[in-house]
Coordinates of C-alpha atoms and ligand atoms in Angstrom, one line a residue:
X229 CA 125.0 78.3 115.9
X230 CA 125.1 76.6 119.2
X231 CA 122.5 77.2 121.9
X232 CA 125.1 79.1 124.0
X233 CA 124.2 82.7 124.8
X234 CA 126.0 85.0 122.3
X235 CA 128.3 87.4 124.1
X236 CA 130.4 89.8 122.0
X237 CA 132.6 92.7 123.0
X238 CA 133.9 95.8 121.5
X239 CA 137.3 96.4 123.1
X240 CA 138.8 99.7 122.1
X241 CA 142.0 101.1 123.5
X242 CA 141.5 104.7 124.5
X243 CA 144.4 106.0 122.5
X244 CA 142.6 108.9 120.7
X245 CA 139.2 109.5 119.0
X246 CA 137.5 106.5 117.7
X247 CA 137.9 106.2 113.9
X248 CA 134.8 105.5 111.8
X249 CA 136.2 102.0 111.2
X250 CA 136.2 101.4 114.9
X251 CA 132.5 102.5 115.1
X252 CA 131.8 100.1 112.3
X253 CA 133.4 97.3 114.3
X254 CA 131.3 98.2 117.3
X255 CA 128.2 98.3 115.0
X256 CA 128.8 94.8 113.6
X257 CA 129.2 93.5 117.2
X258 CA 126.0 95.2 118.2
X259 CA 124.1 93.9 115.2
X260 CA 125.3 90.4 115.8
X261 CA 124.5 90.5 119.5
X262 CA 121.0 91.9 118.9
X263 CA 120.3 89.5 116.1
X264 CA 121.0 86.5 118.4
X265 CA 119.5 88.0 121.5
X266 CA 122.9 88.2 122.9
X267 CA 125.0 90.6 125.0
X268 CA 127.1 93.4 123.7
X269 CA 129.9 94.3 126.1
X270 CA 132.0 97.5 126.0
X271 CA 135.4 96.8 127.5
X272 CA 138.1 99.4 127.7
X273 CA 141.6 98.1 126.9
X274 CA 143.7 100.7 128.7
X275 CA 146.8 98.7 129.8
X276 CA 149.2 100.6 127.6
X277 CA 149.8 103.7 129.8
X278 CA 152.2 105.3 127.2
X279 CA 149.4 105.5 124.6
X280 CA 146.6 106.5 127.0
X281 CA 144.9 109.7 125.9
X282 CA 142.7 111.6 128.4
X283 CA 139.1 112.0 127.1
X284 CA 139.4 109.1 124.7
X285 CA 137.2 106.7 126.7
X286 CA 134.5 109.4 127.1
X287 CA 134.7 110.0 123.4
X288 CA 134.1 106.3 122.7
X289 CA 131.1 106.2 125.0
X290 CA 129.7 109.4 123.5
X291 CA 130.2 108.2 119.9
X292 CA 128.4 104.9 120.5
X293 CA 125.6 106.7 122.3
X294 CA 125.2 109.2 119.4
X295 CA 124.9 106.2 117.0
X296 CA 122.5 104.4 119.2
X297 CA 124.9 101.5 119.5
X298 CA 124.3 101.0 123.1
X299 CA 126.3 98.3 125.1
X300 CA 124.2 96.3 127.5
X301 CA 127.1 95.3 129.6
X302 CA 130.4 97.0 130.5
X303 CA 131.0 100.7 130.4
X304 CA 127.5 101.9 129.8
X305 CA 126.5 105.0 127.8
X306 CA 125.2 106.8 130.9
X307 CA 128.7 106.8 132.1
X308 CA 127.9 104.3 134.8
X309 CA 131.3 103.2 136.2
X310 CA 132.1 99.5 135.7
X311 CA 130.7 97.7 138.6
X312 CA 132.7 95.4 140.9
X313 CA 132.3 91.6 140.5
X314 CA 129.3 90.2 142.3
X315 CA 127.1 87.1 142.1
X316 CA 125.0 88.9 139.6
X317 CA 127.9 90.1 137.6
X318 CA 131.1 88.0 137.7
X319 CA 132.5 89.8 134.7
X320 CA 133.2 93.3 136.1
X321 CA 135.1 95.5 136.1
X322 CA 135.4 96.3 132.4
X323 CA 138.4 98.6 132.4
X324 CA 141.5 96.6 132.1
X325 CA 143.4 99.0 134.3
X326 CA 141.0 98.1 137.0
X327 CA 141.6 94.4 136.4
X328 CA 145.4 94.8 136.8
X329 CA 145.6 92.3 139.7
X330 CA 144.1 89.5 137.6
X331 CA 146.6 89.0 134.8
X332 CA 149.9 88.2 136.6
X333 CA 148.5 84.9 137.9
X334 CA 147.7 83.9 134.3
X335 CA 151.1 84.8 133.1
X336 CA 152.7 82.8 135.9
X337 CA 150.5 79.9 135.1
X338 CA 152.0 79.8 131.6
X339 CA 155.5 79.9 133.1
X340 CA 154.7 76.9 135.4
X341 CA 153.4 74.9 132.4
X342 CA 156.4 75.8 130.3
X343 CA 154.5 78.0 127.8
X344 CA 156.2 81.2 128.9
X345 CA 159.5 82.3 130.4
X346 CA 161.1 85.3 132.1
X347 CA 163.3 87.5 129.9
X348 CA 165.8 89.8 131.5
X349 CA 167.2 91.5 128.5
X350 CA 168.0 95.1 129.1
X351 CA 166.7 97.5 126.5
X352 CA 170.3 98.3 125.3
X353 CA 171.0 94.6 124.8
X354 CA 167.9 94.3 122.7
X355 CA 168.9 97.4 120.8
X356 CA 172.3 96.0 120.1
X357 CA 170.9 92.8 118.8
X358 CA 168.4 94.7 116.6
X359 CA 171.3 96.7 115.1
X360 CA 173.4 93.6 114.6
X361 CA 170.5 92.0 112.7
X362 CA 169.9 95.0 110.6
X363 CA 173.6 95.2 109.7
X364 CA 173.4 91.6 108.5
X365 CA 170.3 92.6 106.4
X366 CA 167.9 90.7 108.7
X367 CA 164.9 91.8 110.6
X368 CA 165.1 91.5 114.3
X369 CA 162.7 88.9 115.7
X370 CA 162.6 87.6 119.2
X371 CA 162.0 84.0 118.3
X372 CA 163.0 80.5 119.1
X373 CA 166.5 81.1 117.6
X374 CA 167.1 84.3 119.4
X375 CA 165.9 83.1 122.8
X376 CA 168.9 80.7 122.8
X377 CA 171.1 83.8 123.0
X378 CA 169.3 86.1 125.3
X379 CA 169.2 86.2 129.1
X380 CA 166.1 84.4 130.1
X381 CA 164.8 81.7 132.4
X382 CA 165.1 79.0 129.8
X383 CA 168.9 79.3 129.8
X384 CA 169.5 80.4 133.4
X385 CA 169.4 78.1 136.4
X386 CA 166.5 78.3 138.9
X387 CA 168.7 80.1 141.4
X388 CA 170.0 82.6 138.9
X389 CA 166.4 83.2 137.7
X390 CA 165.2 83.7 141.3
X391 CA 168.0 86.1 141.9
X392 CA 167.4 88.1 138.8
X393 CA 163.7 88.4 139.6
X394 CA 164.5 89.8 143.0
X395 CA 167.2 92.2 141.8
X396 CA 165.0 94.5 139.8
X397 CA 161.8 94.9 137.9
X398 CA 163.2 95.2 134.5
X399 CA 162.0 91.8 133.4
X400 CA 159.1 90.6 131.3
X401 CA 157.3 87.4 130.7
X402 CA 157.4 86.2 127.1
X403 CA 155.3 83.6 125.4
X404 CA 157.4 80.7 124.2
X405 CA 156.2 80.1 120.6
X406 CA 156.3 76.4 120.0
X407 CA 158.9 75.3 117.5
X408 CA 158.0 73.8 114.1
X409 CA 154.2 73.7 114.6
X410 CA 151.4 74.8 112.3
X411 CA 148.6 76.8 113.8
X412 CA 145.3 76.0 112.2
X413 CA 142.7 78.7 112.6
X414 CA 139.2 79.5 111.6
X415 CA 137.6 82.8 110.8
X416 CA 133.9 83.2 110.1
X417 CA 134.6 85.6 107.3
X418 CA 137.9 84.3 106.0
X419 CA 137.5 80.6 106.4
X420 CA 140.4 78.4 107.5
X421 CA 143.9 79.6 107.7
X422 CA 147.3 78.1 108.6
X423 CA 150.4 79.8 109.9
X424 CA 153.7 78.1 110.7
X425 CA 155.2 79.1 114.1
X426 CA 158.6 79.9 112.6
X427 CA 156.9 83.2 111.4
X428 CA 155.9 84.1 115.0
X429 CA 157.8 85.8 117.7
X430 CA 157.9 85.4 121.5
X431 CA 155.6 88.3 122.4
X432 CA 155.8 90.0 125.8
X433 CA 152.8 89.0 127.9
X434 CA 153.4 90.8 131.1
X435 CA 155.8 93.5 132.3
X436 CA 157.2 93.7 135.9
X437 CA 158.0 97.3 135.5
X438 CA 154.4 98.5 135.6
X439 CA 152.8 95.2 136.7
X440 CA 150.6 95.3 133.6
X441 CA 149.8 92.8 130.9
X442 CA 150.3 93.5 127.2
X443 CA 147.3 93.6 124.8
X444 CA 147.6 89.9 123.9
X445 CA 147.5 88.5 127.4
X446 CA 144.8 90.8 128.7
X447 CA 142.7 90.4 125.6
X448 CA 142.7 86.6 125.7
X449 CA 142.3 86.3 129.4
X450 CA 139.4 88.8 129.5
X451 CA 137.6 87.2 126.5
X452 CA 137.9 83.9 128.4
X453 CA 136.8 85.3 131.8
X454 CA 134.0 87.3 130.2
X455 CA 132.8 84.2 128.3
X456 CA 133.0 85.9 125.0
X457 CA 131.6 83.7 122.3
X458 CA 132.5 85.7 119.2
X459 CA 135.4 88.1 118.6
X460 CA 134.4 90.5 115.8
X461 CA 137.3 92.9 115.2
X462 CA 139.2 94.7 112.6
X463 CA 141.4 93.0 110.1
X464 CA 144.5 94.7 111.5
X465 CA 144.3 92.1 114.4
X466 CA 144.5 89.1 112.1
X467 CA 148.3 88.8 112.5
X468 CA 147.7 88.4 116.3
X469 CA 145.3 85.5 115.7
X470 CA 147.9 82.7 115.7
X471 CA 149.3 83.9 119.0
X472 CA 145.8 84.1 120.5
X473 CA 145.1 80.5 119.3
X474 CA 148.3 79.4 120.9
X475 CA 147.4 81.2 124.1
X476 CA 144.0 79.5 124.3
X477 CA 145.8 76.2 123.7
X478 CA 148.5 76.9 126.4
X479 CA 145.8 77.7 128.9
X480 CA 143.9 74.6 128.0
X481 CA 140.9 76.7 127.0
X482 CA 140.3 75.4 123.5
X483 CA 136.7 74.5 124.1
X484 CA 136.0 78.0 125.4
X485 CA 137.8 79.7 122.5
X486 CA 135.5 82.2 120.9
X487 CA 134.8 82.1 117.2
X488 CA 136.7 84.9 115.3
X489 CA 135.5 87.2 112.5
X490 CA 138.0 89.8 111.2
X491 CA 136.2 92.6 109.4
X492 CA 137.8 94.2 106.4
X493 CA 139.7 97.5 106.5
X494 CA 138.2 100.8 105.3
X495 CA 140.2 101.9 102.3
X496 CA 141.0 105.4 101.0
X497 CA 138.5 106.9 98.4
X498 CA 141.4 107.0 96.0
X499 CA 144.7 105.1 95.7
X500 CA 145.8 102.4 98.0
X501 CA 145.8 101.8 101.7
X502 CA 143.8 102.4 104.9
X503 CA 141.4 105.3 105.2
X504 CA 143.2 107.8 107.4
X505 CA 142.5 111.2 109.0
X506 CA 144.8 112.7 106.4
X507 CA 142.5 111.5 103.6
X508 CA 139.7 113.3 105.3
X509 CA 141.7 116.5 105.6
X510 CA 142.9 116.2 102.0
X511 CA 139.5 115.5 100.5
X512 CA 137.3 117.3 102.9
X513 CA 135.3 114.7 104.8
X514 CA 135.3 113.6 108.4
X515 CA 136.7 110.2 109.4
X516 CA 135.5 110.5 113.0
X517 CA 131.9 110.3 114.3
X518 CA 132.3 113.3 116.6
X519 CA 134.4 116.3 116.7
X520 CA 137.6 115.9 118.7
X521 CA 139.9 118.2 120.4
X522 CA 142.8 116.6 122.2
X523 CA 144.8 118.0 125.1
X524 CA 147.8 117.9 122.7
X525 CA 146.1 120.4 120.5
X526 CA 145.1 117.8 117.9
X527 CA 141.7 118.4 116.4
X528 CA 139.4 116.6 114.1
X529 CA 136.0 117.2 112.6
X530 CA 133.1 114.8 113.2
X531 CA 130.2 113.5 111.2
X532 CA 127.8 114.9 113.8
X533 CA 129.2 118.4 113.6
X534 CA 129.4 118.2 109.8
X535 CA 125.6 117.8 109.8
X536 CA 125.2 114.1 109.4
X537 CA 122.2 112.5 111.1
X538 CA 123.2 109.6 113.3
X539 CA 120.9 107.3 111.4
X540 CA 122.5 108.2 108.1
X541 CA 126.0 107.7 109.6
X542 CA 125.1 104.3 111.0
X543 CA 123.5 103.3 107.7
X544 CA 126.5 104.3 105.7
X545 CA 129.1 102.6 107.8
X546 CA 127.0 99.4 107.9
X547 CA 127.3 99.1 104.2
X548 CA 131.1 99.4 104.3
X549 CA 132.2 95.8 104.1
X550 CA 128.8 94.2 104.4
X551 CA 125.9 93.9 101.9
X552 CA 122.4 92.6 102.5
X553 CA 122.4 90.6 99.3
X554 CA 119.6 92.8 97.9
X555 CA 119.4 96.2 96.3
X556 CA 118.2 97.8 99.5
X557 CA 120.5 100.5 100.7
X558 CA 118.5 102.4 103.3
X559 CA 118.2 100.6 106.7
X560 CA 117.1 101.7 110.1
X561 CA 119.1 100.2 113.0
X562 CA 116.3 97.7 113.6
X563 CA 116.3 96.7 109.9
X564 CA 120.1 96.2 110.1
X565 CA 119.7 93.9 113.0
X566 CA 117.2 91.9 111.0
X567 CA 119.3 91.8 107.8
X568 CA 122.8 91.4 109.3
X569 CA 124.9 88.3 109.1
X570 CA 128.7 87.8 109.3
X571 CA 128.5 85.5 106.3
X572 CA 127.7 88.6 104.2
X573 CA 130.7 90.6 105.5
X574 CA 133.3 90.8 102.7
X575 CA 136.9 89.7 102.9
X576 CA 138.3 92.5 100.8
X577 CA 138.7 96.1 102.0
X578 CA 135.8 98.5 101.7
X579 CA 136.5 101.6 99.7
X580 CA 135.1 104.7 101.3
X581 CA 133.2 107.0 99.0
X582 CA 132.5 110.5 100.5
X583 CA 129.9 111.3 97.9
X584 CA 128.0 108.3 98.7
X585 CA 128.2 109.2 102.4
X586 CA 126.5 112.5 101.6
X587 CA 123.9 110.7 99.5
X588 CA 122.9 108.7 102.6
X589 CA 122.3 111.9 104.5
X590 CA 120.3 113.3 101.7
X591 CA 118.0 110.3 101.6
X592 CA 117.3 110.6 105.3
X593 CA 116.7 114.3 105.0
X594 CA 114.2 113.7 102.2
X595 CA 112.2 111.2 104.2
X596 CA 112.2 112.7 107.7
X597 CA 108.8 114.0 108.8
X598 CA 108.2 117.7 108.1
X599 CA 107.7 118.5 111.9
X600 CA 111.2 117.1 112.7
X601 CA 112.8 119.1 110.0
X602 CA 110.8 122.2 110.9
X603 CA 112.1 121.9 114.5
X604 CA 115.6 122.1 113.1
X605 CA 114.8 124.9 110.6
X606 CA 113.1 127.4 112.8
X607 CA 116.1 128.1 115.0
X608 CA 118.2 128.6 111.9
X609 CA 115.7 131.2 110.7
X610 CA 115.7 132.8 114.1
X611 CA 119.4 133.0 114.1
X612 CA 119.2 135.1 110.9
X613 CA 116.6 137.4 112.6
X614 CA 113.8 136.1 110.4
X615 CA 110.4 136.7 111.9
X616 CA 108.0 134.4 110.0
X617 CA 105.1 132.1 110.5
X618 CA 105.4 128.3 110.9
X619 CA 103.2 128.0 107.9
X620 CA 105.5 130.0 105.6
X621 CA 108.6 128.2 107.0
X622 CA 106.9 124.9 106.3
X623 CA 106.1 125.8 102.7
X624 CA 109.7 126.9 102.1
X625 CA 111.0 123.8 103.7
X626 CA 108.9 121.6 101.4
X627 CA 110.3 123.5 98.4
X628 CA 114.0 123.3 99.3
X629 CA 114.6 120.2 101.3
X630 CA 115.1 118.0 98.2
X631 CA 118.0 120.3 97.2
X632 CA 119.8 120.0 100.6
X633 CA 122.4 117.5 101.7
X634 CA 122.4 118.8 105.3
X635 CA 120.2 120.9 107.5
X636 CA 122.9 123.6 107.5
X637 CA 122.3 124.0 103.7
X638 CA 118.8 125.2 104.4
X639 CA 119.6 128.8 104.9
X640 CA 121.7 129.2 101.7
X641 CA 118.9 127.5 99.8
X642 CA 116.1 129.6 101.2
X643 CA 117.2 133.0 102.5
X644 CA 115.6 134.8 99.5
X645 CA 112.1 133.7 100.6
X646 CA 112.5 136.0 103.6
X647 CA 114.6 138.9 102.3
X648 CA 114.7 140.5 98.8
X649 CA 117.9 140.1 96.8
X650 CA 120.6 142.7 97.5
X651 CA 122.4 142.0 94.3
X652 CA 121.7 140.4 90.9
X653 CA 123.7 137.9 88.9
X654 CA 125.6 139.8 86.3
X655 CA 125.6 137.1 83.7
X656 CA 121.8 136.6 83.9
X657 CA 121.3 140.3 83.8
X658 CA 123.3 140.6 80.6
X659 CA 121.4 137.7 79.0
X660 CA 117.8 138.4 80.0
X661 CA 117.4 142.1 80.9
X662 CA 116.6 144.0 77.7
X663 CA 114.6 147.1 76.8
X664 CA 111.5 144.8 76.8
X665 CA 111.9 144.0 80.5
X666 CA 109.9 147.0 81.9
X667 CA 106.9 146.0 79.7
X668 CA 107.2 142.4 80.8
X669 CA 107.4 143.3 84.5
X670 CA 104.4 145.7 84.3
X671 CA 102.2 143.1 82.7
X672 CA 103.3 140.4 85.1
X673 CA 102.5 142.7 88.1
X674 CA 99.0 143.4 86.6
X675 CA 98.4 139.7 86.0
X676 CA 99.6 138.7 89.5
X677 CA 97.5 141.4 91.2
X678 CA 94.4 139.9 89.6
X679 CA 95.4 136.3 90.4
X680 CA 93.2 134.6 93.0
X681 CA 93.6 132.3 94.8
X682 CA 97.3 133.3 95.0
X683 CA 98.5 129.8 94.6
X684 CA 101.3 128.3 92.5
X685 CA 99.1 126.5 89.9
X686 CA 97.0 129.6 89.3
X687 CA 100.0 131.8 89.2
X688 CA 101.7 129.4 86.7
X689 CA 98.7 129.3 84.5
X690 CA 98.2 133.0 84.5
X691 CA 101.8 133.6 83.6
X692 CA 101.6 131.1 80.7
X693 CA 98.5 132.8 79.4
X694 CA 100.1 136.1 79.5
X695 CA 103.3 134.8 77.8
X696 CA 101.2 133.2 75.0
X697 CA 99.0 136.3 74.5
X698 CA 102.1 138.5 74.2
X699 CA 104.0 136.0 72.2
X700 CA 107.0 136.4 74.5
X701 CA 109.6 133.7 75.1
X702 CA 108.9 131.6 78.2
X703 CA 112.6 131.4 79.1
X704 CA 113.1 135.1 78.8
X705 CA 110.2 135.9 81.1
X706 CA 110.7 133.3 83.7
X707 CA 114.4 134.0 84.0
X708 CA 113.7 137.7 84.3
X709 CA 111.3 137.0 87.1
X710 CA 113.7 134.6 88.8
X711 CA 116.4 137.2 88.7
X712 CA 114.2 139.9 90.1
X713 CA 112.9 137.7 92.9
X714 CA 115.9 135.6 93.8
X715 CA 118.8 137.5 92.4
X716 CA 120.3 134.4 90.7
X717 CA 119.4 131.5 88.6
X718 CA 118.7 128.9 91.3
X719 CA 115.8 127.7 93.3
X720 CA 112.4 125.9 92.9
X721 CA 109.8 126.9 90.2
X722 CA 109.1 130.6 89.8
X723 CA 105.4 130.2 90.5
X724 CA 106.1 128.4 93.7
X725 CA 108.5 131.1 94.8
X726 CA 105.9 133.8 94.0
X727 CA 103.2 132.0 96.0
X728 CA 105.4 131.8 99.1
X729 CA 106.8 135.3 98.9
X730 CA 103.3 136.6 98.5
X731 CA 101.6 139.2 96.3
X732 CA 102.9 142.2 98.1
X733 CA 106.5 141.2 98.5
X734 CA 106.6 140.0 94.8
X735 CA 105.3 143.3 93.6
X736 CA 107.9 145.2 95.8
X737 CA 110.7 143.0 94.4
X738 CA 109.6 143.7 90.8
X739 CA 109.4 147.4 91.5
X740 CA 112.8 147.4 93.2
X741 CA 114.5 145.6 90.2
X742 CA 112.9 148.0 87.7
X743 CA 114.0 151.0 89.7
X744 CA 117.5 149.7 89.9
X745 CA 117.9 148.7 86.3
X746 CA 115.8 151.3 84.6
X747 CA 115.5 154.0 87.2
X748 CA 111.8 153.7 87.1
X749 CA 109.5 154.3 90.0
Ligands
LIG1495 N1 142.2 96.9 122.1 C1 142.2 96.4 120.8 C2 141.9 97.6 119.9 O1 142.2 98.7 120.3 C3 141.2 95.3 120.6 C4 141.4 94.4 119.5 C5 140.4 93.2 119.7 O2 139.2 93.4 119.5 O3 140.9 92.1 120.0 O4 141.3 97.6 118.9

C-alpha cells in the first residue's frame, strides 16, 4: 500500500431502506478505513430524482449508527448537515443534489476534448429505434454504430448544434465510447480484467432537462474531487467499471484513479440469485437492518426489531463474503478491524443462512454480562405484572439464557418461575400420572420440607435418595414433578426449578396438581 492517506466512501442512493448487503458494503469500507487509519466518508448519491424516496437517507444514517459503523466525514450520524466547502474541508458538501452546480463543467470538458457529445434524440425516436431493433431480433444499444444514425453533435454542424441547444432542454450529454479498444482493469478482489469497447454503450452523463448528472459522471467526478483512494462496492457495479476507467482516462485522471474492489453478492438461502426482500418474507427472516415503513405503504421488518443485537448483526454480515483465514467466528468490531483484509474477501457470492444468523445472536446472548441481560429482562417481567426480586430474576436468567436465541424469548422460557401452570400437557399426563402419583407427591413434599439449605444440589440429592429408597423410577418421578411445576416437559433441571420457585410455592403447586387430578385436598 502506498503512503497515501486511505480515503474510502460509502455512496448509497436513497432509493429505499438499505439492504443488509448495503450495510455489509459500508462495513467493509469502514473496516478497511480503520485498519489503515484512513477516512470513511458517507456520501449520498441522490441525483436520480425519480427514484428518490423520502426518509431513505435518514434510514441509512440510522442503520449505520445502530451498527456502530460511524462515518468520520460526510453525512454524520448525529444528522449534522453536510458542511460547505472551506479551507478545512474542500470536499463538502456530500449530498450530490447539493453539488449540482459542479458536474456540468466536467461534462462540458469531455465535450471539448472529444470524449462526449450532445445527443438530441427525442424519447419517441429512441423508442422507435428500440422497437425496430427488437423486431430484428437485436437488443437496442446506443453505441458507436447507432450514434451514426441519431441526432447528435457528432453529425450536426456547429451552428445546428448551437441552435438545437438553444431550442430546448431535451438534450443530454453522452460519453463517446472509443471504438475498437480494450479496457484493462484491476480489481483488488478479482484481479485483472479486460473488456472490449464494442460491448459498451454511450451512457448518458448529464441531462439538460433537470441539470443533473447521471450516476456515472457524478460518481467518478466526486470520487476524484473527494480524493477517494479505494472504491469498495457491490459486485452489481462491476459492469460499470469499464466506463469508469474510460472516464478517468478521458479526464486525464489516471494517476488519481482509485483502486477498485467489488464485493460479492449476497445469495438466497436456497436456489439461485440475489438475496431479496421476498426471500426474507418467504422464509421468515429480515433482510434490512431496521424496520422500514415507507410513505408508499411498503413495510419491512428489521434485524433490530427482530431482536438481534447490533454486535451480532455486524459480526454475521462481516462473515458474508469474507473469512479471517482461521476458525474464529465471533468478532467484535475492533477485532474485525484488526483481522480484515480485502485479500480475504471472496470472489463468489455469499449464501445467506438464516439459521446461522440466529446462531450469532445466541452466541452474543450467552456471553453478555448478567447485568446487561438483567436490564433487558426486568422490563419484560414488569410488562407481565411480575413483582419479583432482582435476585430471583437473576437466578432465572442464568437458568434460561442458554436456551434463548433472543431477549424476547425470555418470557416464554421463564414465565412458569413466576406463576403456577394453568394447564398441564395432556400427553405427559397420560404417560406419567398414575395411581401412584399421590404417594409420590406426598413423599416429595415431605422430603422437600425437610431439605435445608433449600438449594438445587441438596434438593437433587434428597430426591435421588427418596427415589432409591422407594425403588421408584427416576423418569417417572422427575417427569411428574416437572409436569406439576411447569405444566409441560421443558425447562432446566427439576431441582433448579424447585430451588428458584422456593419451598412454599413448590408445595402449593404440588397440592394444586393433586387436587386437580385426584380431587385431593
Ligand atoms: N450510488 C451507488 C449505489 O447506490 C454507488 C455505487 C458505488 O459505490 O459506486 O450503490
